[in-house]
Amino acid sequence: MPASMNIAFVGCGAIARYHLDGIHDFGDRIRVTAAIDPDLGKARAIAAETGATVYSSLDSALEDGGFEAVDIMVPHDLHEELAIKSFNANKHVVLEKPVATNLASAEGIMQAAKKAGTVFMVAENAQYWPEIVKAKDLIDAGVIGEVITARATFFFEYESKWFDERSPWRMRKSATGGGITIDGGSHWIRPLRMWMGEIDSVVGVIGHPMEAMEGESLTHAIFRFQDGKFATFHALNITSPIANGEWWRVTGTQGELVIDGDLAGGELRIFNSEHPDGKNVGQKLGYPKSFGLELDDFASAVLNETPLAATPEFSLGELRTALSIYRSAESGRWEKVWD
């Protein structure tokens, strides 16, 4: 089997920097040979680091070839078109979350992936976030007993790097499919699913404190899991300063795990009878380190035919959860996630 693969970056914006750094973490296993973006300046910046050929469109890159896989990092409403083009060209695909803006588009992508028979990964990097994975290991080992409940808090002050286009797509509901819940909020939903199992239904409310954002910039929701347990999810994006705080708290019959809010590496602490004041039980590696692990998993699936840590079908869960929250905000009732 080949030792490395060539990949095309489809979209060279802010998240591409994290993907490229993640690839660097694993040496030469993945080579970026095409940098594709209608903003040629962004594509050239990636090419300057990688030696990739610059393209303004996926169509022109597919005509030239020179890569076996594509890494799609574009506005959500473009996912279906670009993913299906890639599958029709028999490429392996890693697609940034969410799968799509709606379930019909997601189903179209899934069907194209099955027809192609190539590797398809939905890039939800929380699956590989070191602190999240360590917490799952501790929970599975029973160090806090049986999980009773959990809380996820996704509060962020506005960061310009995620909105740096002339017309920021994240401000447009038509491009995102919603607001912060369907976008960055998915990174906070996935850990709850990893730790507590599948979500059955949700009830939630949304708000719009960031007036420039068409979709919601505030969400409060309760998740009911299939085993009957509950967790809460809170999300906020706002232009005013906010205080640092914990991002996750998992409470069990014998203690708690807490992950502090810090993208560079939040402290994972355990509170139990042995450590009533809390003890740090993990390295502070953080969100950026998850991307290398994620892309290495994708490369292993392509090069070595190993199973992915999370299937595309499982990765529909964050989209389905977000859409259920939106329905609940309209209906005022509990809404099923998987029906």
Tab-separated table of C-alpha atoms in Angstrom:
chain	number	residue	atom	x	y	z
A	1	MET	CA	0.000	0.000	0.000
A	2	PRO	CA	1.212	3.588	-0.644
A	3	ALA	CA	2.806	5.399	2.278
A	4	SER	CA	1.286	8.788	1.472
A	5	MET	CA	-1.506	10.448	-0.466
A	6	ASN	CA	-2.042	13.667	-2.375
A	7	ILE	CA	-4.898	15.921	-1.330
A	8	ALA	CA	-6.565	19.046	-2.680
A	9	PHE	CA	-7.603	21.835	-0.339
A	10	VAL	CA	-11.016	23.017	-1.528
A	11	GLY	CA	-11.358	26.334	0.277
A	12	CYS	CA	-8.302	28.032	1.751
A	13	GLY	CA	-9.838	30.216	4.453
A	14	ALA	CA	-9.367	30.297	8.233
A	15	ILE	CA	-9.979	26.607	8.947
A	16	ALA	CA	-7.475	25.584	6.251
A	17	ARG	CA	-4.708	26.911	8.507
A	18	TYR	CA	-5.684	24.391	11.203
A	19	HIS	CA	-5.859	21.570	8.663
A	20	LEU	CA	-2.452	22.416	7.232
A	21	ASP	CA	-0.866	22.595	10.683
A	22	GLY	CA	-2.438	19.229	11.459
A	23	ILE	CA	-0.951	17.723	8.319
A	24	HIS	CA	2.473	19.081	9.317
A	25	ASP	CA	2.111	17.244	12.659
A	26	PHE	CA	2.266	13.932	10.773
A	27	GLY	CA	5.154	14.641	8.427
A	28	ASP	CA	4.828	13.629	4.796
A	29	ARG	CA	1.886	11.240	5.082
A	30	ILE	CA	-0.407	13.745	3.352
A	31	ARG	CA	0.817	16.081	0.603
A	32	VAL	CA	-1.247	19.109	-0.415
A	33	THR	CA	-0.887	19.230	-4.201
A	34	ALA	CA	-3.784	21.551	-5.120
A	35	ALA	CA	-4.996	24.746	-3.433
A	36	ILE	CA	-8.460	25.754	-4.643
A	37	ASP	CA	-10.230	29.006	-3.801
A	38	PRO	CA	-11.992	31.710	-5.853
A	39	ASP	CA	-9.930	34.133	-3.767
A	40	LEU	CA	-6.614	33.336	-5.406
A	41	GLY	CA	-4.696	35.192	-2.703
A	42	LYS	CA	-5.828	32.630	-0.140
A	43	ALA	CA	-4.982	29.741	-2.455
A	44	ARG	CA	-1.533	31.193	-3.145
A	45	ALA	CA	-0.836	31.470	0.581
A	46	ILE	CA	-1.420	27.711	0.959
A	47	ALA	CA	0.586	27.003	-2.182
A	48	ALA	CA	3.532	29.036	-0.881
A	49	GLU	CA	3.849	26.585	2.035
A	50	THR	CA	3.092	23.364	0.207
A	51	GLY	CA	4.135	23.756	-3.410
A	52	ALA	CA	0.530	23.082	-4.440
A	53	THR	CA	-0.866	24.139	-7.795
A	54	VAL	CA	-3.326	27.036	-7.484
A	55	TYR	CA	-6.847	26.815	-8.920
A	56	SER	CA	-9.879	29.071	-8.765
A	57	SER	CA	-12.364	26.190	-9.035
A	58	LEU	CA	-12.709	22.511	-8.219
A	59	ASP	CA	-13.703	21.788	-11.831
A	60	SER	CA	-10.373	22.981	-13.204
A	61	ALA	CA	-8.435	21.070	-10.542
A	62	LEU	CA	-10.326	17.848	-11.290
A	63	GLU	CA	-9.534	18.246	-14.970
A	64	ASP	CA	-5.797	18.361	-14.192
A	65	GLY	CA	-5.852	15.659	-11.490
A	66	GLY	CA	-2.777	15.023	-9.380
A	67	PHE	CA	-4.591	14.128	-6.159
A	68	GLU	CA	-6.556	11.193	-4.771
A	69	ALA	CA	-8.478	13.036	-2.050
A	70	VAL	CA	-10.134	16.379	-1.396
A	71	ASP	CA	-10.478	18.331	1.835
A	72	ILE	CA	-13.605	20.485	1.493
A	73	MET	CA	-13.583	23.612	3.708
A	74	VAL	CA	-16.190	25.958	2.239
A	75	PRO	CA	-19.496	27.566	3.310
A	76	HIS	CA	-22.041	24.950	4.299
A	77	ASP	CA	-24.409	25.616	1.401
A	78	LEU	CA	-21.662	24.603	-1.059
A	79	HIS	CA	-21.002	21.216	0.547
A	80	GLU	CA	-23.457	19.202	-1.515
A	81	GLU	CA	-22.314	20.451	-4.939
A	82	LEU	CA	-18.592	20.114	-4.262
A	83	ALA	CA	-18.778	16.799	-2.415
A	84	ILE	CA	-20.867	15.177	-5.146
A	85	LYS	CA	-18.481	16.468	-7.845
A	86	SER	CA	-15.604	14.953	-5.913
A	87	PHE	CA	-17.305	11.597	-5.452
A	88	ASN	CA	-18.276	11.531	-9.129
A	89	ALA	CA	-14.569	11.963	-9.875
A	90	ASN	CA	-13.858	8.958	-7.613
A	91	LYS	CA	-12.045	10.998	-4.969
A	92	HIS	CA	-11.805	10.303	-1.254
A	93	VAL	CA	-13.499	13.127	0.647
A	94	VAL	CA	-13.022	14.750	4.030
A	95	LEU	CA	-15.784	17.325	4.438
A	96	GLU	CA	-15.884	19.978	7.136
A	97	LYS	CA	-18.891	19.806	9.434
A	98	PRO	CA	-21.850	20.056	9.223
A	99	VAL	CA	-22.576	17.563	6.462
A	100	ALA	CA	-24.938	20.090	4.846
A	101	THR	CA	-27.488	22.762	5.703
A	102	ASN	CA	-30.420	20.338	5.574
A	103	LEU	CA	-31.148	16.631	5.604
A	104	ALA	CA	-32.056	16.391	1.917
A	105	SER	CA	-28.643	17.739	0.893
A	106	ALA	CA	-26.947	15.491	3.441
A	107	GLU	CA	-28.728	12.464	1.974
A	108	GLY	CA	-27.571	13.452	-1.513
A	109	ILE	CA	-23.982	13.521	-0.300
A	110	MET	CA	-24.348	10.176	1.461
A	111	GLN	CA	-25.767	8.524	-1.643
A	112	ALA	CA	-22.960	9.888	-3.826
A	113	ALA	CA	-20.386	8.592	-1.327
A	114	LYS	CA	-21.921	5.112	-1.355
A	115	LYS	CA	-22.005	5.048	-5.141
A	116	ALA	CA	-18.340	6.098	-5.361
A	117	GLY	CA	-17.210	3.591	-2.743
A	118	THR	CA	-14.384	5.880	-1.670
A	119	VAL	CA	-13.559	7.008	1.873
A	120	PHE	CA	-15.887	9.673	3.259
A	121	MET	CA	-15.189	11.462	6.536
A	122	VAL	CA	-17.163	14.303	8.082
A	123	ALA	CA	-14.523	16.443	9.776
A	124	GLU	CA	-15.820	16.892	13.313
A	125	ASN	CA	-12.504	17.389	15.062
A	126	ALA	CA	-13.991	17.172	18.567
A	127	GLN	CA	-13.894	13.401	18.016
A	128	TYR	CA	-10.091	13.712	18.305
A	129	TRP	CA	-9.765	16.667	20.721
A	130	PRO	CA	-7.236	15.334	23.288
A	131	GLU	CA	-9.061	16.580	26.387
A	132	ILE	CA	-12.374	15.206	25.089
A	133	VAL	CA	-10.861	11.813	24.308
A	134	LYS	CA	-9.142	11.646	27.694
A	135	ALA	CA	-12.436	12.471	29.416
A	136	LYS	CA	-14.156	9.663	27.485
A	137	ASP	CA	-11.441	7.222	28.547
A	138	LEU	CA	-11.913	8.233	32.196
A	139	ILE	CA	-15.698	7.967	31.953
A	140	ASP	CA	-15.464	4.546	30.295
A	141	ALA	CA	-13.075	3.456	33.061
A	142	GLY	CA	-15.685	4.418	35.653
A	143	VAL	CA	-13.571	6.987	37.499
A	144	ILE	CA	-16.609	9.210	38.171
A	145	GLY	CA	-19.029	6.321	38.498
A	146	GLU	CA	-22.183	6.282	36.403
A	147	VAL	CA	-22.769	9.511	34.496
A	148	ILE	CA	-25.782	11.426	35.831
A	149	THR	CA	-25.756	14.557	33.673
A	150	ALA	CA	-23.489	16.931	31.754
A	151	ARG	CA	-23.278	20.528	30.644
A	152	ALA	CA	-21.698	22.060	27.519
A	153	THR	CA	-21.105	25.813	27.319
A	154	PHE	CA	-19.982	27.311	24.009
A	155	PHE	CA	-19.545	31.024	24.811
A	156	PHE	CA	-17.280	33.048	22.539
A	157	GLU	CA	-16.428	36.671	22.008
A	158	TYR	CA	-16.494	37.669	18.326
A	159	GLU	CA	-13.265	36.702	16.512
A	160	SER	CA	-12.658	38.486	13.217
A	161	LYS	CA	-10.647	35.627	11.671
A	162	TRP	CA	-13.849	33.592	11.261
A	163	PHE	CA	-15.607	36.514	9.547
A	164	ASP	CA	-12.831	38.008	7.420
A	165	GLU	CA	-14.497	37.898	3.987
A	166	ARG	CA	-15.857	41.075	2.395
A	167	SER	CA	-19.322	39.592	2.863
A	168	PRO	CA	-18.859	37.117	5.746
A	169	TRP	CA	-20.764	33.960	4.912
A	170	ARG	CA	-21.199	33.051	8.576
A	171	MET	CA	-23.482	36.069	8.908
A	172	ARG	CA	-25.863	34.668	6.249
A	173	LYS	CA	-28.393	32.073	7.328
A	174	SER	CA	-28.708	30.815	3.756
A	175	ALA	CA	-24.999	29.908	3.770
A	176	THR	CA	-24.772	28.364	7.232
A	177	GLY	CA	-28.185	26.731	7.528
A	178	GLY	CA	-28.697	28.526	10.837
A	179	GLY	CA	-26.283	30.170	13.216
A	180	ILE	CA	-23.791	29.177	15.890
A	181	THR	CA	-25.555	25.919	16.819
A	182	ILE	CA	-25.140	24.282	13.415
A	183	ASP	CA	-21.633	25.723	13.047
A	184	GLY	CA	-19.207	25.929	15.986
A	185	GLY	CA	-21.768	24.521	18.402
A	186	SER	CA	-21.336	21.090	16.828
A	187	HIS	CA	-17.916	20.849	18.521
A	188	TRP	CA	-19.721	21.024	21.876
A	189	ILE	CA	-22.517	18.621	20.900
A	190	ARG	CA	-20.204	15.817	19.700
A	191	PRO	CA	-18.494	15.347	23.114
A	192	LEU	CA	-21.863	14.962	24.829
A	193	ARG	CA	-22.713	12.205	22.359
A	194	MET	CA	-19.305	10.556	22.900
A	195	TRP	CA	-19.749	10.577	26.663
A	196	MET	CA	-23.478	9.917	27.095
A	197	GLY	CA	-24.644	8.090	23.982
A	198	GLU	CA	-27.208	9.131	21.401
A	199	ILE	CA	-29.543	12.087	21.800
A	200	ASP	CA	-33.222	11.198	21.540
A	201	SER	CA	-34.905	14.603	21.656
A	202	VAL	CA	-34.277	18.249	22.446
A	203	VAL	CA	-36.088	21.341	23.629
A	204	GLY	CA	-34.531	24.743	23.108
A	205	VAL	CA	-34.747	28.459	22.530
A	206	ILE	CA	-32.645	30.749	20.349
A	207	GLY	CA	-31.857	34.465	20.270
A	208	HIS	CA	-30.057	37.073	18.182
A	209	PRO	CA	-27.846	39.304	20.360
A	210	MET	CA	-25.362	39.700	17.470
A	211	GLU	CA	-27.582	41.745	15.201
A	212	ALA	CA	-25.371	41.384	12.116
A	213	MET	CA	-25.795	37.585	12.167
A	214	GLU	CA	-28.985	36.404	10.472
A	215	GLY	CA	-28.901	33.047	12.226
A	216	GLU	CA	-28.999	32.602	15.965
A	217	SER	CA	-26.093	33.817	18.105
A	218	LEU	CA	-27.650	32.529	21.350
A	219	THR	CA	-28.975	29.054	22.160
A	220	HIS	CA	-30.131	27.337	25.331
A	221	ALA	CA	-31.226	23.710	25.050
A	222	ILE	CA	-31.846	20.541	27.033
A	223	PHE	CA	-30.903	17.201	25.488
A	224	ARG	CA	-32.703	14.001	26.448
A	225	PHE	CA	-30.606	10.930	25.647
A	226	GLN	CA	-31.895	7.544	24.584
A	227	ASP	CA	-31.220	6.118	28.044
A	228	GLY	CA	-33.379	8.850	29.629
A	229	LYS	CA	-30.553	11.028	30.981
A	230	PHE	CA	-30.328	14.769	30.377
A	231	ALA	CA	-27.635	17.326	29.518
A	232	THR	CA	-27.706	21.050	28.828
A	233	PHE	CA	-26.207	22.956	25.900
A	234	HIS	CA	-25.568	26.701	25.926
A	235	ALA	CA	-24.087	28.699	23.048
A	236	LEU	CA	-23.371	32.403	22.638
A	237	ASN	CA	-21.415	34.573	20.210
A	238	ILE	CA	-21.304	38.247	21.087
A	239	THR	CA	-19.198	41.311	20.327
A	240	SER	CA	-18.816	42.419	23.960
A	241	PRO	CA	-16.145	40.972	26.302
A	242	ILE	CA	-17.034	37.791	28.185
A	243	ALA	CA	-15.392	36.015	31.100
A	244	ASN	CA	-13.471	32.771	30.846
A	245	GLY	CA	-15.268	29.727	32.180
A	246	GLU	CA	-15.624	25.970	31.917
A	247	TRP	CA	-16.710	24.457	28.620
A	248	TRP	CA	-17.849	21.057	29.825
A	249	ARG	CA	-18.865	19.519	33.149
A	250	VAL	CA	-19.740	15.833	33.446
A	251	THR	CA	-21.275	14.731	36.748
A	252	GLY	CA	-21.260	11.118	37.877
A	253	THR	CA	-22.265	9.166	40.972
A	254	GLN	CA	-18.661	9.295	42.266
A	255	GLY	CA	-17.342	12.642	41.046
A	256	GLU	CA	-17.082	15.153	38.237
A	257	LEU	CA	-14.902	15.961	35.240
A	258	VAL	CA	-14.478	19.594	34.202
A	259	ILE	CA	-12.790	20.974	31.073
A	260	ASP	CA	-11.908	24.653	31.274
A	261	GLY	CA	-12.442	26.967	28.326
A	262	ASP	CA	-9.228	27.494	26.378
A	263	LEU	CA	-8.733	26.660	22.695
A	264	ALA	CA	-4.995	26.386	23.231
A	265	GLY	CA	-5.524	23.652	25.828
A	266	GLY	CA	-8.144	23.679	28.555
A	267	GLU	CA	-7.311	21.911	31.791
A	268	LEU	CA	-9.132	18.615	32.363
A	269	ARG	CA	-9.751	18.196	36.087
A	270	ILE	CA	-11.296	15.437	38.167
A	271	PHE	CA	-13.202	16.073	41.383
A	272	ASN	CA	-13.864	13.056	43.605
A	273	SER	CA	-13.345	11.827	47.150
A	274	GLU	CA	-9.613	11.483	46.539
A	275	HIS	CA	-9.323	14.922	44.956
A	276	PRO	CA	-12.123	17.079	46.428
A	277	ASP	CA	-10.387	20.284	45.314
A	278	GLY	CA	-9.748	18.974	41.819
A	279	LYS	CA	-6.721	17.481	40.108
A	280	ASN	CA	-5.451	18.055	36.581
A	281	VAL	CA	-5.528	14.691	34.813
A	282	GLY	CA	-4.611	15.567	31.229
A	283	GLN	CA	-2.086	17.399	29.123
A	284	LYS	CA	-3.164	20.847	27.925
A	285	LEU	CA	-3.014	20.077	24.193
A	286	GLY	CA	-6.190	21.760	23.001
A	287	TYR	CA	-8.374	22.221	19.943
A	288	PRO	CA	-5.554	22.788	17.393
A	289	LYS	CA	-4.002	19.371	18.120
A	290	SER	CA	-7.210	17.597	17.135
A	291	PHE	CA	-6.789	18.349	13.433
A	292	GLY	CA	-3.640	16.308	12.916
A	293	LEU	CA	-5.241	13.326	14.629
A	294	GLU	CA	-8.377	13.767	12.546
A	295	LEU	CA	-6.526	13.929	9.227
A	296	ASP	CA	-4.256	11.063	10.196
A	297	ASP	CA	-7.370	8.957	10.778
A	298	PHE	CA	-8.594	9.942	7.319
A	299	ALA	CA	-5.214	9.063	5.790
A	300	SER	CA	-5.220	5.684	7.551
A	301	ALA	CA	-8.675	4.930	6.162
A	302	VAL	CA	-7.484	5.795	2.642
A	303	LEU	CA	-4.029	4.217	2.783
A	304	ASN	CA	-4.579	1.287	5.138
A	305	GLU	CA	-8.352	0.721	4.887
A	306	THR	CA	-8.808	1.141	8.638
A	307	PRO	CA	-12.250	2.138	9.966
A	308	LEU	CA	-12.830	5.788	10.846
A	309	ALA	CA	-13.361	6.753	14.476
A	310	ALA	CA	-16.807	8.048	13.477
A	311	THR	CA	-18.816	7.064	10.411
A	312	PRO	CA	-20.517	9.679	8.213
A	313	GLU	CA	-23.862	8.310	9.398
A	314	PHE	CA	-22.901	8.940	13.019
A	315	SER	CA	-21.723	12.431	12.070
A	316	LEU	CA	-25.237	13.336	10.953
A	317	GLY	CA	-26.014	13.601	14.668
A	318	GLU	CA	-24.767	17.165	15.099
A	319	LEU	CA	-26.761	18.391	12.083
A	320	ARG	CA	-29.872	16.552	13.231
A	321	THR	CA	-29.494	17.933	16.754
A	322	ALA	CA	-29.127	21.511	15.497
A	323	LEU	CA	-32.141	21.214	13.206
A	324	SER	CA	-34.183	19.747	16.069
A	325	ILE	CA	-33.260	22.725	18.264
A	326	TYR	CA	-34.448	25.065	15.507
A	327	ARG	CA	-37.746	23.194	15.228
A	328	SER	CA	-38.173	23.285	18.992
A	329	ALA	CA	-37.540	27.032	19.079
A	330	GLU	CA	-40.477	27.419	16.691
A	331	SER	CA	-42.823	24.826	18.190
A	332	GLY	CA	-42.044	25.347	21.873
A	333	ARG	CA	-42.033	21.558	22.297
A	334	TRP	CA	-39.623	18.658	22.602
A	335	GLU	CA	-38.480	17.584	19.124
A	336	LYS	CA	-37.102	14.195	18.111
A	337	VAL	CA	-33.580	14.095	16.684
A	338	TRP	CA	-33.659	10.895	14.622
A	339	ASP	CA	-37.292	10.607	13.494
